[in-house]
mmCIF file of C-alpha atoms and ligand atoms in Angstrom:
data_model
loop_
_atom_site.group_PDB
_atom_site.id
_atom_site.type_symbol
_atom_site.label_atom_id
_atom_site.label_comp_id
_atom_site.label_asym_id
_atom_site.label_seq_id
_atom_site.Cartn_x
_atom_site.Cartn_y
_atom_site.Cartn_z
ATOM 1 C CA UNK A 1 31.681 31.238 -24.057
ATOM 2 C CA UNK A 2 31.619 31.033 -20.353
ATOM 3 C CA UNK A 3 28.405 32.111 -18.382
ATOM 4 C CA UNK A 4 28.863 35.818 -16.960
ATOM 5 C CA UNK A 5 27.956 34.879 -13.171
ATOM 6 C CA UNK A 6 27.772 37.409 -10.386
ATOM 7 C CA UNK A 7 27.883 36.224 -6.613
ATOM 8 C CA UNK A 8 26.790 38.654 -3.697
ATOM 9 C CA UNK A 9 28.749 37.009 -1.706
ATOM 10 C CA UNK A 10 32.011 35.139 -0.396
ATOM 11 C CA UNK A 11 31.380 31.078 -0.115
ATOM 12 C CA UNK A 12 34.119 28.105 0.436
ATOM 13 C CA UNK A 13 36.840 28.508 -1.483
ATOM 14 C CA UNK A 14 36.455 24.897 -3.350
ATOM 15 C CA UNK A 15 33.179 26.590 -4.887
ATOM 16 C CA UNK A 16 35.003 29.818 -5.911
ATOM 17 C CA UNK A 17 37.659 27.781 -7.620
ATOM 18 C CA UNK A 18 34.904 25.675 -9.659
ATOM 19 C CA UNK A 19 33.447 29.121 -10.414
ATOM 20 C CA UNK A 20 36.050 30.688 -11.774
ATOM 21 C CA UNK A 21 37.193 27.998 -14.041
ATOM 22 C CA UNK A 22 33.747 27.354 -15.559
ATOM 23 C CA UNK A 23 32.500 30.713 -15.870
ATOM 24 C CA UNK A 24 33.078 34.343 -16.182
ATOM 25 C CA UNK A 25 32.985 35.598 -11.954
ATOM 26 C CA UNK A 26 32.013 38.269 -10.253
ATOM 27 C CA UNK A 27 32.289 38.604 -6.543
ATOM 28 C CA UNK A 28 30.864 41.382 -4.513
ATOM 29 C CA UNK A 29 34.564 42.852 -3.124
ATOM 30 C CA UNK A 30 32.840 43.809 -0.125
ATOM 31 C CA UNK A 31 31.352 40.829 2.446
ATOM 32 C CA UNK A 32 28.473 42.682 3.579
ATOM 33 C CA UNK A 33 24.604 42.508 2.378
ATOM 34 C CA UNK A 34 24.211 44.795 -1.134
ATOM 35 C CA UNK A 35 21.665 46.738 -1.677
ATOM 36 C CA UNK A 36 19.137 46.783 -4.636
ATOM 37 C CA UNK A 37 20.760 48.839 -6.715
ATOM 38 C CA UNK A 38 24.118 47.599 -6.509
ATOM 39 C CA UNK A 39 23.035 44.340 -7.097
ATOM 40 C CA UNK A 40 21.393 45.290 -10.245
ATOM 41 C CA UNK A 41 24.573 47.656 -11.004
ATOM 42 C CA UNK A 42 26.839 44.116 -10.470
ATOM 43 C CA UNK A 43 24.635 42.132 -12.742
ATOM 44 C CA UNK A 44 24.205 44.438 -15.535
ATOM 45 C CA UNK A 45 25.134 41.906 -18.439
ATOM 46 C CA UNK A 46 25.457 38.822 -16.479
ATOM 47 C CA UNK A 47 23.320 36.256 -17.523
ATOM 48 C CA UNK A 48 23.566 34.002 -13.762
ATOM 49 C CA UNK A 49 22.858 35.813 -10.310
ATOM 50 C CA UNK A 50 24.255 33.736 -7.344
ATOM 51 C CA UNK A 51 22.640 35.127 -4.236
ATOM 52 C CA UNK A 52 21.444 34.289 -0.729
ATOM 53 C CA UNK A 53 18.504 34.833 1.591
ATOM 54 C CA UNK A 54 19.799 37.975 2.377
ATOM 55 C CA UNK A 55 19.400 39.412 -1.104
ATOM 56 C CA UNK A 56 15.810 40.065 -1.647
ATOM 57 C CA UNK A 57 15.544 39.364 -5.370
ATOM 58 C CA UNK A 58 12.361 41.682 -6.092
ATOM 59 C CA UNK A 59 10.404 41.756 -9.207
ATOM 60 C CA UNK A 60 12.225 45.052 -9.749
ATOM 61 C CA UNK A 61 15.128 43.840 -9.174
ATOM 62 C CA UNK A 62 14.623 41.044 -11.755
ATOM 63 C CA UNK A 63 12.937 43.400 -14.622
ATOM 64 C CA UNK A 64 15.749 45.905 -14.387
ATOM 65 C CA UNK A 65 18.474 43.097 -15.497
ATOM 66 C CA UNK A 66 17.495 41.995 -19.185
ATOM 67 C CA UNK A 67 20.435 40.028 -19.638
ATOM 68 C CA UNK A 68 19.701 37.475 -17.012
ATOM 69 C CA UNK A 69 19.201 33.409 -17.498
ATOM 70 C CA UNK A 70 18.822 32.312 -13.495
ATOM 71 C CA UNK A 71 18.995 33.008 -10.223
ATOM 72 C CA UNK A 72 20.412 29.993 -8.265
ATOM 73 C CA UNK A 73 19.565 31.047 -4.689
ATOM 74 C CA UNK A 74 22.670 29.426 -2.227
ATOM 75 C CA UNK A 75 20.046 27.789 0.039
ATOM 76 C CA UNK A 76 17.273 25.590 -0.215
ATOM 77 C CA UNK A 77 14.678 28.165 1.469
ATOM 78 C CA UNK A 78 13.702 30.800 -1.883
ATOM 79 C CA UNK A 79 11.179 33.174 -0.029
ATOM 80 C CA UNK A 80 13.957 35.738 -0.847
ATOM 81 C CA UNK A 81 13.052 35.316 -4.480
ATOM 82 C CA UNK A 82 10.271 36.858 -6.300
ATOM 83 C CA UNK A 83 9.437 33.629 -7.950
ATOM 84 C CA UNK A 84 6.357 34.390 -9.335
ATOM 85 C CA UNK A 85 8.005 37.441 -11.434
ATOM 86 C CA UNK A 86 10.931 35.393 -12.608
ATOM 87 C CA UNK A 87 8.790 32.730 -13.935
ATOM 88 C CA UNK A 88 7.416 35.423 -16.053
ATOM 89 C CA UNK A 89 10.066 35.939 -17.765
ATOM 90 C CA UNK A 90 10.814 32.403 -18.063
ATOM 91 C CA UNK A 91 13.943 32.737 -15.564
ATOM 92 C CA UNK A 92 14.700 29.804 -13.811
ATOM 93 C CA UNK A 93 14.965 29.935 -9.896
ATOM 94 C CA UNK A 94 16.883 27.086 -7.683
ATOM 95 C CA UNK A 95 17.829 26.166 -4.417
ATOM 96 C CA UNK A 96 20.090 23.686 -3.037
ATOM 97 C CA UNK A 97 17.773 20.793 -1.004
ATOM 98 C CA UNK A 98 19.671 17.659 0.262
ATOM 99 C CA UNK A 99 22.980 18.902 1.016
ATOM 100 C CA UNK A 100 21.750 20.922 4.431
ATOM 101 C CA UNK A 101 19.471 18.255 5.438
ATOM 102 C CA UNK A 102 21.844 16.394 8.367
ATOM 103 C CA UNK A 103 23.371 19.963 8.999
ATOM 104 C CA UNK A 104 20.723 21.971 9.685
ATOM 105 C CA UNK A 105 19.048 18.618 11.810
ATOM 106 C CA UNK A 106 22.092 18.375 13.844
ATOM 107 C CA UNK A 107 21.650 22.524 14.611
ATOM 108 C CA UNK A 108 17.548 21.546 15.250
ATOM 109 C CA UNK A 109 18.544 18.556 17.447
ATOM 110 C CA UNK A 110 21.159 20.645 19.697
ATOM 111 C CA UNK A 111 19.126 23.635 20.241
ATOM 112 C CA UNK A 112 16.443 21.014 21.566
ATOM 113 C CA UNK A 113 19.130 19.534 23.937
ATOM 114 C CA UNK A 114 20.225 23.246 24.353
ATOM 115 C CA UNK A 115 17.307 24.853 25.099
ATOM 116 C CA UNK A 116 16.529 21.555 27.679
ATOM 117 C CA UNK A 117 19.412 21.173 29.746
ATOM 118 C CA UNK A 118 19.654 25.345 30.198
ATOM 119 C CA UNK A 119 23.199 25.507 28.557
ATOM 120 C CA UNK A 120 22.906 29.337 27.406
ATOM 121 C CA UNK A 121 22.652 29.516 30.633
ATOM 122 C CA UNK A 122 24.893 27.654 32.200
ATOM 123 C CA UNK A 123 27.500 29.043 29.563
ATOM 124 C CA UNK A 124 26.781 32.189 30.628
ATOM 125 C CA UNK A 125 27.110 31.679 34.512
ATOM 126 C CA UNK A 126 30.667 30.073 34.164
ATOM 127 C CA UNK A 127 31.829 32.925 31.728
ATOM 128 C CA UNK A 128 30.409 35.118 33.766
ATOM 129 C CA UNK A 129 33.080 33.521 36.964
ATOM 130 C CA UNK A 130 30.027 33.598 39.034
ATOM 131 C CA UNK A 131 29.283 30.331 39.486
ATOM 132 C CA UNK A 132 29.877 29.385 43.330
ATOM 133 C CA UNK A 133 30.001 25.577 43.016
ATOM 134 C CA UNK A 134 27.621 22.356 42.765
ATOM 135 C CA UNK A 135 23.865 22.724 44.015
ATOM 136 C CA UNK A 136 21.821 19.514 44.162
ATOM 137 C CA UNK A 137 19.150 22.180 42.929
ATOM 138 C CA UNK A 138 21.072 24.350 39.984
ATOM 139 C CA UNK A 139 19.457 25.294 36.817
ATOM 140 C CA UNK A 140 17.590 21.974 36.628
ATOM 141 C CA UNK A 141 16.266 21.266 32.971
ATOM 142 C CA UNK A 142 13.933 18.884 31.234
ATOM 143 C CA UNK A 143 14.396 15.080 30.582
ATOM 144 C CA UNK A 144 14.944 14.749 27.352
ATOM 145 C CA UNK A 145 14.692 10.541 27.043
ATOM 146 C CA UNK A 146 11.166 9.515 26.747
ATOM 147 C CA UNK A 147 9.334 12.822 25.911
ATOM 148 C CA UNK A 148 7.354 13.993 22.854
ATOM 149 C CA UNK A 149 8.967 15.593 20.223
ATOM 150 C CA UNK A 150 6.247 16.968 17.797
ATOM 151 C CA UNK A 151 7.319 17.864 14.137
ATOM 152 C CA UNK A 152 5.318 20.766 12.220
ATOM 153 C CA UNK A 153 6.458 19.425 8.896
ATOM 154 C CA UNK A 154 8.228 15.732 7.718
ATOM 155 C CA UNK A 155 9.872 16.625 4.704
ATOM 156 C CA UNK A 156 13.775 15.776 4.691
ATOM 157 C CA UNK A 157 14.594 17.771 8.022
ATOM 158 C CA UNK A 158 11.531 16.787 9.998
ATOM 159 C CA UNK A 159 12.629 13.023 8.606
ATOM 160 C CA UNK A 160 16.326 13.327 9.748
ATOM 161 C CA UNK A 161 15.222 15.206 13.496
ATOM 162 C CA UNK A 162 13.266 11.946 13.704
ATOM 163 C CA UNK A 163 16.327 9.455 12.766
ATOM 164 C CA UNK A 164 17.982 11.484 15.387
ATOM 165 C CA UNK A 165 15.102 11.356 18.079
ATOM 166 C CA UNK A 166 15.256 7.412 18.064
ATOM 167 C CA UNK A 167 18.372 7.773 19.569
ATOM 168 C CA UNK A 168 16.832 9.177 22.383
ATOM 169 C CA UNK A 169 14.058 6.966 23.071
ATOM 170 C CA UNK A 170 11.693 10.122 22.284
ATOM 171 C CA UNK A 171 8.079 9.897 20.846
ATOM 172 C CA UNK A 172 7.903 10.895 17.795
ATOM 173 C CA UNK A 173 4.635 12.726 16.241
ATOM 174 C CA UNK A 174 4.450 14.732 13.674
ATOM 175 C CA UNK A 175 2.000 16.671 10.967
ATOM 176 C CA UNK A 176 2.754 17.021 7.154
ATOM 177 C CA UNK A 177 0.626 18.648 4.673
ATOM 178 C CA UNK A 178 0.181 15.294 2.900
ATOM 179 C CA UNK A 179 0.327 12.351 4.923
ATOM 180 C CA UNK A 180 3.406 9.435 4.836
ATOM 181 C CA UNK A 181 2.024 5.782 3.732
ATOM 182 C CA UNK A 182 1.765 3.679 6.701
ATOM 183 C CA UNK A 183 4.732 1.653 5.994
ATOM 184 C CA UNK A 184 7.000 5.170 5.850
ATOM 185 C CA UNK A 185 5.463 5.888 9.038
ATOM 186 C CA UNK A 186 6.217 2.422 10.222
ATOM 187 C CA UNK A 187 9.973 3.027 8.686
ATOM 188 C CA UNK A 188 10.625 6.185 10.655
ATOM 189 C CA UNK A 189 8.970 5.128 13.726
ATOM 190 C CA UNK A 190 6.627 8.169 14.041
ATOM 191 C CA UNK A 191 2.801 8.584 14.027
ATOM 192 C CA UNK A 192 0.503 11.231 12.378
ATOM 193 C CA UNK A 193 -1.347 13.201 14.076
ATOM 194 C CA UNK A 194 -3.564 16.467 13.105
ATOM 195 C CA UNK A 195 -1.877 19.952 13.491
ATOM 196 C CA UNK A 196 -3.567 21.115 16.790
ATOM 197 C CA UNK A 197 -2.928 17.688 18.396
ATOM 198 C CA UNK A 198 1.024 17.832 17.717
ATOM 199 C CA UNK A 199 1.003 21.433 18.895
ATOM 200 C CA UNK A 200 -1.074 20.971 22.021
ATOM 201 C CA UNK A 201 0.645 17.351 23.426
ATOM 202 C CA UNK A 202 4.375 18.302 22.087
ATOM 203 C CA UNK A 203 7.160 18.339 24.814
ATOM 204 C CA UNK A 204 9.501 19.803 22.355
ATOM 205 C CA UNK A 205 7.843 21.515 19.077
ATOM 206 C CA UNK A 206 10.070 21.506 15.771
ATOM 207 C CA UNK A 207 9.417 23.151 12.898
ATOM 208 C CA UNK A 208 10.494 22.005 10.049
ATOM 209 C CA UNK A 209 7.795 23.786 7.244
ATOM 210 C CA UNK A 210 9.025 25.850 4.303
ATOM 211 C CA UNK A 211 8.468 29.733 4.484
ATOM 212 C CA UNK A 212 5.446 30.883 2.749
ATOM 213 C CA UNK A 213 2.396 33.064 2.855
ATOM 214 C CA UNK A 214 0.468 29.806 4.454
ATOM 215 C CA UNK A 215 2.907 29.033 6.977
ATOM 216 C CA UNK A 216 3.348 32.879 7.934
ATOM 217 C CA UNK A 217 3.004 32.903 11.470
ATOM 218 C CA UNK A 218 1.613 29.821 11.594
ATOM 219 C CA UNK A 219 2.839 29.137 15.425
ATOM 220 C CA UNK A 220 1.320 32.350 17.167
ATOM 221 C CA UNK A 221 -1.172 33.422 20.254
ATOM 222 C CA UNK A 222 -3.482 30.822 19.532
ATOM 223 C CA UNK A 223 -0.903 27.705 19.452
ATOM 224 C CA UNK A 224 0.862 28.991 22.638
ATOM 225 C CA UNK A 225 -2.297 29.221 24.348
ATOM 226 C CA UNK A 226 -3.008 25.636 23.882
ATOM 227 C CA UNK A 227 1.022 24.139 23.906
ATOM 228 C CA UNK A 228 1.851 22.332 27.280
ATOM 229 C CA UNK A 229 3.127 24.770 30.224
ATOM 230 C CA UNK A 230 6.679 22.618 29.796
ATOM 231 C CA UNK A 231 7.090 22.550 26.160
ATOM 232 C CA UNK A 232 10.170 24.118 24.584
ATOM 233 C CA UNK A 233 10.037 25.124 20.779
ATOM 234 C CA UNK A 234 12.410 25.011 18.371
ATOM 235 C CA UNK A 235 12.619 26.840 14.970
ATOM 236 C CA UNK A 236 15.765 26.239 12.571
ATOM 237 C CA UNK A 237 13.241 27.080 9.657
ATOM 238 C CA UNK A 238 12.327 30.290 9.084
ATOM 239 C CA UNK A 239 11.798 33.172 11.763
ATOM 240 C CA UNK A 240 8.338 34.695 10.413
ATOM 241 C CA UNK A 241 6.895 30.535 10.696
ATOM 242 C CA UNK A 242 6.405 31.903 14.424
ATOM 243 C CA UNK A 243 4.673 35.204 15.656
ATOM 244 C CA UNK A 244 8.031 36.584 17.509
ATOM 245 C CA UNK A 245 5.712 39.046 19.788
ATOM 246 C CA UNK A 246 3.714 36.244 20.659
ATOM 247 C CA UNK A 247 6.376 33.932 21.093
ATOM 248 C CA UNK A 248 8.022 36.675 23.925
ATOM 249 C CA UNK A 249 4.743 36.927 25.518
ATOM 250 C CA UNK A 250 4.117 33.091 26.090
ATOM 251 C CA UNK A 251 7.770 32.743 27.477
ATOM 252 C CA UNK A 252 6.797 35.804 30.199
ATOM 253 C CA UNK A 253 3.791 34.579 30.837
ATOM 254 C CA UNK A 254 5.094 31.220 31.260
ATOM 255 C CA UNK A 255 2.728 29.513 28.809
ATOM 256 C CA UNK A 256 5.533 27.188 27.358
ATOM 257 C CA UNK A 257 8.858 26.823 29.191
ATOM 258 C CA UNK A 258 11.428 27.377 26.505
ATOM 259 C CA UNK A 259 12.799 27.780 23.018
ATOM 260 C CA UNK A 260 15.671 26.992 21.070
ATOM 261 C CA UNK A 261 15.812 29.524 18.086
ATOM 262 C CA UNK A 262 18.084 29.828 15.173
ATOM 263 C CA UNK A 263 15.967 31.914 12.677
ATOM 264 C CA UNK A 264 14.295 34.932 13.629
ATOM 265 C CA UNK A 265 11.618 37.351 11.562
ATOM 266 C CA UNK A 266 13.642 40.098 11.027
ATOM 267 C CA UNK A 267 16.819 39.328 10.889
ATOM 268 C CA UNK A 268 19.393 39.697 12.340
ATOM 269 C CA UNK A 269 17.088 41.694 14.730
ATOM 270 C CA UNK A 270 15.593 39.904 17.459
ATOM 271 C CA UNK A 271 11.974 40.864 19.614
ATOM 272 C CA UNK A 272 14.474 42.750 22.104
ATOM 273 C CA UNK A 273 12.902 40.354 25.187
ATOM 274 C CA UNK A 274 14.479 37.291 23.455
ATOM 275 C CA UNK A 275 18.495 39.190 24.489
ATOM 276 C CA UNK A 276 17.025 38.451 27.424
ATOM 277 C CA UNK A 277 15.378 35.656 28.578
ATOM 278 C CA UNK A 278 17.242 33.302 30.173
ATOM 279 C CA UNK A 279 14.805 30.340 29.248
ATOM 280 C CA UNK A 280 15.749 31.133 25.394
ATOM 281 C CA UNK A 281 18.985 29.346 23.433
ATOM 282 C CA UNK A 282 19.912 31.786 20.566
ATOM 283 C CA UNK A 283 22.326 31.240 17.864
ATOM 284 C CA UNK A 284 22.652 33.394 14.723
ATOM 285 C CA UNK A 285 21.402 31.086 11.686
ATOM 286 C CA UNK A 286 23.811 28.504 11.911
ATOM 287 C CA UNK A 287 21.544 25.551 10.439
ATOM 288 C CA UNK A 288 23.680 24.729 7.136
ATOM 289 C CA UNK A 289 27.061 26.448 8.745
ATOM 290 C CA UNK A 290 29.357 24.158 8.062
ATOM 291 C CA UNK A 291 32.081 24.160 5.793
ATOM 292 C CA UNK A 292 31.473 20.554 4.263
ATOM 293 C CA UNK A 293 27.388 21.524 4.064
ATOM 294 C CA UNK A 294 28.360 24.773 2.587
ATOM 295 C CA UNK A 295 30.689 23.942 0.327
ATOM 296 C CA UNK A 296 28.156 21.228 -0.840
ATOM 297 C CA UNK A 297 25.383 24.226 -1.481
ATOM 298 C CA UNK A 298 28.014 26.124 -3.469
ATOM 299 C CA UNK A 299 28.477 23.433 -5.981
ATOM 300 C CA UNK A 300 24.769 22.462 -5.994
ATOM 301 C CA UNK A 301 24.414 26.265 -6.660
ATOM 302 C CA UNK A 302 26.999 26.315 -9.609
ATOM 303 C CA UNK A 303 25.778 22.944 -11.360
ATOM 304 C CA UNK A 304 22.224 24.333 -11.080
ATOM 305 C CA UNK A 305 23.102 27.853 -12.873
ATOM 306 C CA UNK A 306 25.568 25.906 -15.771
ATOM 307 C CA UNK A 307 22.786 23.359 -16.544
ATOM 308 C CA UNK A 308 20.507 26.412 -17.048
ATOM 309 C CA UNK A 309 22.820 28.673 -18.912
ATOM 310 C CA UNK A 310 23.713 26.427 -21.496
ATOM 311 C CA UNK A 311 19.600 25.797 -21.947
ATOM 312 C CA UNK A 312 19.149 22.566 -19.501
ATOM 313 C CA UNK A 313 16.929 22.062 -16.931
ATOM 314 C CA UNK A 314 18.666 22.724 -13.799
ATOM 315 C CA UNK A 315 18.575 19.842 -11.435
ATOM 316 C CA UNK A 316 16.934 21.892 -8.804
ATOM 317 C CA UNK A 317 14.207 24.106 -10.713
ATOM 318 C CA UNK A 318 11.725 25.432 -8.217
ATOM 319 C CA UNK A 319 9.891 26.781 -11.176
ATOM 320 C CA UNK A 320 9.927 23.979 -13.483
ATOM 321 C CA UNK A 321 7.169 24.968 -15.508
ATOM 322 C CA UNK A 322 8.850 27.244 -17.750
ATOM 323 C CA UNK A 323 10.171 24.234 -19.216
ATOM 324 C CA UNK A 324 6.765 22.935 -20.203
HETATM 325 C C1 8YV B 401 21.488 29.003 4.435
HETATM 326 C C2 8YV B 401 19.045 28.320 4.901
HETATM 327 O O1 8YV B 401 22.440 29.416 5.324
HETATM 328 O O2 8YV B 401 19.191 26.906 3.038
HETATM 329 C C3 8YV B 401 18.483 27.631 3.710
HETATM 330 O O3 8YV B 401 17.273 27.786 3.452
HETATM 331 O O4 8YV B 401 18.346 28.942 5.613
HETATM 332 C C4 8YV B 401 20.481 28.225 5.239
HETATM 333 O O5 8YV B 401 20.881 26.905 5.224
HETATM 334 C C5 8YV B 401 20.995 30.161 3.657
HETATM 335 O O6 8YV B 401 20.078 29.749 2.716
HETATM 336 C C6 8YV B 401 22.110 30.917 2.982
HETATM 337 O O7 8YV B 401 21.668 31.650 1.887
#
């Protein structure tokens, strides 16, 4: 018996194929967002949701479908799930980690260059046929070679911005919850310093921290206050990681110089002043948007929510303790 799966929405085609052979699909007909209720309408009797972080998977949500086994989020960010309440239940959640890692550092690393050499800007002056010729003194950015690039977070994104940043000749320094061994440090050329230090001597700011009621607008008022009057920041992690208000002031008021955004806190609504400011780079989520990365989550996804529906541990349990 194949596993009744339903999927909120459209991914790669390669995945869709492997879907349909292995198990018994359901695809939202319409590529938009669902809402609650016709998410728990689609999954009445399925035993797998597929979803993404746009479906917030409430405890609700989960207690109204009986008949379901897991919910394999397409992503490796989960603060869309209500894990707590599935792991009641004894529902495996999962996420996809690995796959996005060079993606979504390759989207980090080009918002830094972005966001540094002002070209939102200077995209937007050419489009806009305005742009009268060479001046020694045009829209002149930020050397990127030789600065500080501070990462808020070293797990395998803040590791692969820092592969990246050797290329560049930048200094890197960077704060994890739990510190790398010296030799790791040594490996990756970076050095450890304490939270307020990377924040308050960073040239470029990354943040590269999981979403979670500790790390909930854990850049804000305070941090721009102390950040260098030059420093850009860049956030390919999760929008409510920074205090968007507070962000908007500290661009206005010219506490830091700049920032390079691709996640926002309530998407895909911005803090209206970001439309506007010209010292911003904006893109819409793009971190994992390619079609090899994607296609890559879609399989992860799949093997994740087979392994659990035919009673294995899925590969990529973020709640492995209901198999304790
Ligand atoms: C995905 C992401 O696009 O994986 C994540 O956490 O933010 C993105 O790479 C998203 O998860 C799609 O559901």
């Amino acid at each position: 018996m194949k596993p009744k799966v339903f999927l909120t929405r459209e991914i790669p085609p390669a995945v869709l194929a492997f879907l349909r052979e292995h198990t018994d699909l359901t695809l939202n007909p319409a590529d938009r967002v669902l809402s609650r209720a016709e998410i728990i309408a689609g999954l009445q009797g399925r035993d797998a949701l597929l979803c993404n972080i746009t479906d917030a998977i409430s405890a609700e949500l989960i207690a109204a479908v009986p008949s379901l086994r897991v919910i394999a989020n397409f992503g490796v960010g989960f603060n869309n799930i209500d894990v707590a309440a599935a792991t009641a239940r004894k529902i495996p959640v999962t996420n996809t980690p690995g796959v996005l890692t060079e993606a979504t550092a390759d989207i980090a690393f080009a918002l830094l260059l972005a966001t540094a050499r002002r070209l939102g800007e200077g995209e937007r002056l050419v489009r806009s046929q305005q742009w009268t010729g060479w001046n020694p003194m045009q829209m002149l950015g930020t050397d990127v070679t030789g600065a500080t690039l501070g990462l808020i977070g070293f797990g395998r994104i803040g590791q692969a911005m820092a592969k990246r940043a050797r290329g560049f000749d930048l200094n890197v320094i960077y704060w994890n919850r739990t510190r790398l061994s010296t030799a790791e440090e040594a490996a990756f050329g970076v050095t450890f310093r304490p939270f307020d230090e990377v924040v308050a001597t960073a040239n470029f700011l990354s943040l590269h921290v999981a979403y979670n009621p500790e790390t909930h607008h854990l850049i804000g008022e305070n941090q721009f206050a102390t950040m260098l009057p030059s420093a850009i920041l860049i956030n390919t992690a999760r929008g409510p990681i920074v205090d968007e208000k507070a962000l908007v002031e500290a661009l206005r008021t010219q506490q830091i110089a700049g920032a390079g955004l691709d996640v926002f806190e309530k998407e895909p609504a911005l803090e209206p002043a970001l439309y506007t400011l010209n010292q911003v780079v904006v893109i819409p989520h793009l971190g994992s948007a390619t079609i090899g990365t994607r296609t890559k989550m879609g399989m992860l996804a799949a093997q994740n929510l087979l392994a659990a529906c035919s009673g294995q541990r899925p590969p990529h349990c973020v709640n492995p303790q209901i198999y304790l």
